[in-house]
Amino acid sequence: MDEGLRNELSKQGIFTTTLEELNNWGRKNSVWPLQFGLACCAIEMIATTMSRYDLARFGAEVFRPSPRQADLMIVAGTVTKKMAPQVVRLFNQMPEPKYVIAMGACAISGGPFKQGYNVLKGIDRYIPVDVHIPGCPPRPEALIHAFMTLQRKIDEQKLTGPNRARYLDPDTPSEFPVPQFGEHDLVPTSNPGVWQPPAKARPA
Amino acid sequence: MDPYLFLTVFLVAAIAFPLAPLALARLWTLKFSPPKPGDEKNATYECGLESKGDALIQFKAQYYLYAIIFLIFDVETIFLLPFAVAFTGLSAGAFIAMMVFLLLLVEGLAWAWMKGVLTWK
């Protein structure tokens, strides 16, 4: 629909929408996170859901205890190499459309434990992360900001066409390979489909 | 007007009300959102861990038999204690009734013993 006509109609009190906008509006206002905390960031996540910060304002207060009912995985805390396969498996069990917020320095990069032998250096090595939040731990405001960022991202997703959302494409996988807890490290050490090691830029 | 017409309309509405959203969801799936099942997603257990073994296993019943026999004699003690306290004032009929009760329990113990319940295997 022509944007000018739409403006004109809304001035006359006539609301017009598209199926895509209606769908995205519904989805972005009922993002149900998976009830899942790994470390101290989970405490901030809990605080965010409570009355003071009130995540219910964004329609995301319903923390689901089962991945089958969840839309969003908040990876809140340090992901150890022993825990990483379980995190990926939980993400695989979530139905589409599904999103990931990596909360805190540990979940995005390993954080202060990056040099530890048992700490995964960022969950984005195995699953596609939509929003990264830095902080140790991030304040509830930061998590709310991440939610709003995710809502904007959902709002912009296309329903049809070549640029449609990832989950609408029948060829893109919904499950991601679960790493195995190997002898020295996780096998494989990353999923090249979602993460590539940063290339070192050498001065010419 | 036929009074059953109202019921028929109600019946049709009652069937259509739950079926319409299901049909719409199905249509949405066919038009836009392809289903993507997989081994992980269809797994029964949903705690992130892989389930091991079979759910149809046999428990060892020995402990339960021990527990039941213990319970019987536990209850017996509760009856025996007031019996012993009031022993001197009891009539012959009450004494015989208690002895029959004891005999039944001892018989049960003898039966369980004979069955080999008391030997832990």
mmCIF file with all atom_site columns, C-alpha atoms in Angstrom, chain A residues 23 66-68 86 89-90 92-94 159-160 167-170 172 174-175 178, chain B residues 28 31-34 36-50:
data_model
loop_
_atom_site.group_PDB
_atom_site.id
_atom_site.type_symbol
_atom_site.label_atom_id
_atom_site.label_alt_id
_atom_site.label_comp_id
_atom_site.label_asym_id
_atom_site.label_entity_id
_atom_site.label_seq_id
_atom_site.pdbx_PDB_ins_code
_atom_site.Cartn_x
_atom_site.Cartn_y
_atom_site.Cartn_z
_atom_site.occupancy
_atom_site.B_iso_or_equiv
_atom_site.pdbx_formal_charge
_atom_site.auth_seq_id
_atom_site.auth_comp_id
_atom_site.auth_asym_id
_atom_site.auth_atom_id
_atom_site.pdbx_PDB_model_num
ATOM 1  C CA . ASN A 1 23  ? 2.181  -11.105 12.592 1.00 0.00 ? 23  ASN A CA 1
ATOM 2  C CA . SER A 1 66  ? 10.154 -26.164 28.654 1.00 0.00 ? 66  SER A CA 1
ATOM 3  C CA . PRO A 1 67  ? 12.021 -25.313 25.447 1.00 0.00 ? 67  PRO A CA 1
ATOM 4  C CA . ARG A 1 68  ? 8.961  -26.413 23.460 1.00 0.00 ? 68  ARG A CA 1
ATOM 5  C CA . GLN A 1 86  ? 23.252 -28.976 26.702 1.00 0.00 ? 86  GLN A CA 1
ATOM 6  C CA . ARG A 1 89  ? 20.533 -29.129 22.541 1.00 0.00 ? 89  ARG A CA 1
ATOM 7  C CA . LEU A 1 90  ? 18.022 -26.963 24.389 1.00 0.00 ? 90  LEU A CA 1
ATOM 8  C CA . ASN A 1 92  ? 17.575 -27.214 19.078 1.00 0.00 ? 92  ASN A CA 1
ATOM 9  C CA . GLN A 1 93  ? 14.481 -28.267 20.968 1.00 0.00 ? 93  GLN A CA 1
ATOM 10 C CA . MET A 1 94  ? 12.934 -24.814 20.774 1.00 0.00 ? 94  MET A CA 1
ATOM 11 C CA . LEU A 1 159 ? 7.255  -12.778 5.843  1.00 0.00 ? 159 LEU A CA 1
ATOM 12 C CA . THR A 1 160 ? 7.827  -13.498 2.162  1.00 0.00 ? 160 THR A CA 1
ATOM 13 C CA . TYR A 1 167 ? 13.092 -19.608 9.980  1.00 0.00 ? 167 TYR A CA 1
ATOM 14 C CA . LEU A 1 168 ? 10.685 -19.166 7.053  1.00 0.00 ? 168 LEU A CA 1
ATOM 15 C CA . ASP A 1 169 ? 13.162 -20.598 4.594  1.00 0.00 ? 169 ASP A CA 1
ATOM 16 C CA . PRO A 1 170 ? 12.583 -24.344 4.308  1.00 0.00 ? 170 PRO A CA 1
ATOM 17 C CA . THR A 1 172 ? 17.901 -23.330 6.467  1.00 0.00 ? 172 THR A CA 1
ATOM 18 C CA . SER A 1 174 ? 16.418 -25.392 12.558 1.00 0.00 ? 174 SER A CA 1
ATOM 19 C CA . GLU A 1 175 ? 18.814 -27.602 14.476 1.00 0.00 ? 175 GLU A CA 1
ATOM 20 C CA . VAL A 1 178 ? 25.667 -30.347 19.129 1.00 0.00 ? 178 VAL A CA 1
ATOM 21 C CA . TRP B 2 28  ? -0.269 -20.527 8.019  1.00 0.00 ? 28  TRP B CA 1
ATOM 22 C CA . LYS B 2 31  ? 1.719  -20.877 3.272  1.00 0.00 ? 31  LYS B CA 1
ATOM 23 C CA . PHE B 2 32  ? 4.571  -19.328 5.222  1.00 0.00 ? 32  PHE B CA 1
ATOM 24 C CA . SER B 2 33  ? 6.305  -21.275 7.919  1.00 0.00 ? 33  SER B CA 1
ATOM 25 C CA . PRO B 2 34  ? 7.674  -24.693 6.964  1.00 0.00 ? 34  PRO B CA 1
ATOM 26 C CA . LYS B 2 36  ? 11.333 -28.351 10.611 1.00 0.00 ? 36  LYS B CA 1
ATOM 27 C CA . PRO B 2 37  ? 11.297 -31.459 12.714 1.00 0.00 ? 37  PRO B CA 1
ATOM 28 C CA . GLY B 2 38  ? 14.506 -33.198 13.684 1.00 0.00 ? 38  GLY B CA 1
ATOM 29 C CA . ASP B 2 39  ? 15.930 -35.810 15.995 1.00 0.00 ? 39  ASP B CA 1
ATOM 30 C CA . GLU B 2 40  ? 16.854 -33.328 18.705 1.00 0.00 ? 40  GLU B CA 1
ATOM 31 C CA . LYS B 2 41  ? 13.612 -31.431 18.457 1.00 0.00 ? 41  LYS B CA 1
ATOM 32 C CA . ASN B 2 42  ? 11.459 -34.543 18.585 1.00 0.00 ? 42  ASN B CA 1
ATOM 33 C CA . ALA B 2 43  ? 13.338 -36.020 21.506 1.00 0.00 ? 43  ALA B CA 1
ATOM 34 C CA . THR B 2 44  ? 11.104 -36.828 24.459 1.00 0.00 ? 44  THR B CA 1
ATOM 35 C CA . TYR B 2 45  ? 13.389 -35.538 27.162 1.00 0.00 ? 45  TYR B CA 1
ATOM 36 C CA . GLU B 2 46  ? 13.677 -31.760 27.225 1.00 0.00 ? 46  GLU B CA 1
ATOM 37 C CA . CYS B 2 47  ? 16.278 -30.900 29.843 1.00 0.00 ? 47  CYS B CA 1
ATOM 38 C CA . GLY B 2 48  ? 19.167 -30.579 27.423 1.00 0.00 ? 48  GLY B CA 1
ATOM 39 C CA . LEU B 2 49  ? 20.648 -33.924 28.348 1.00 0.00 ? 49  LEU B CA 1
ATOM 40 C CA . GLU B 2 50  ? 20.429 -37.002 26.207 1.00 0.00 ? 50  GLU B CA 1
#
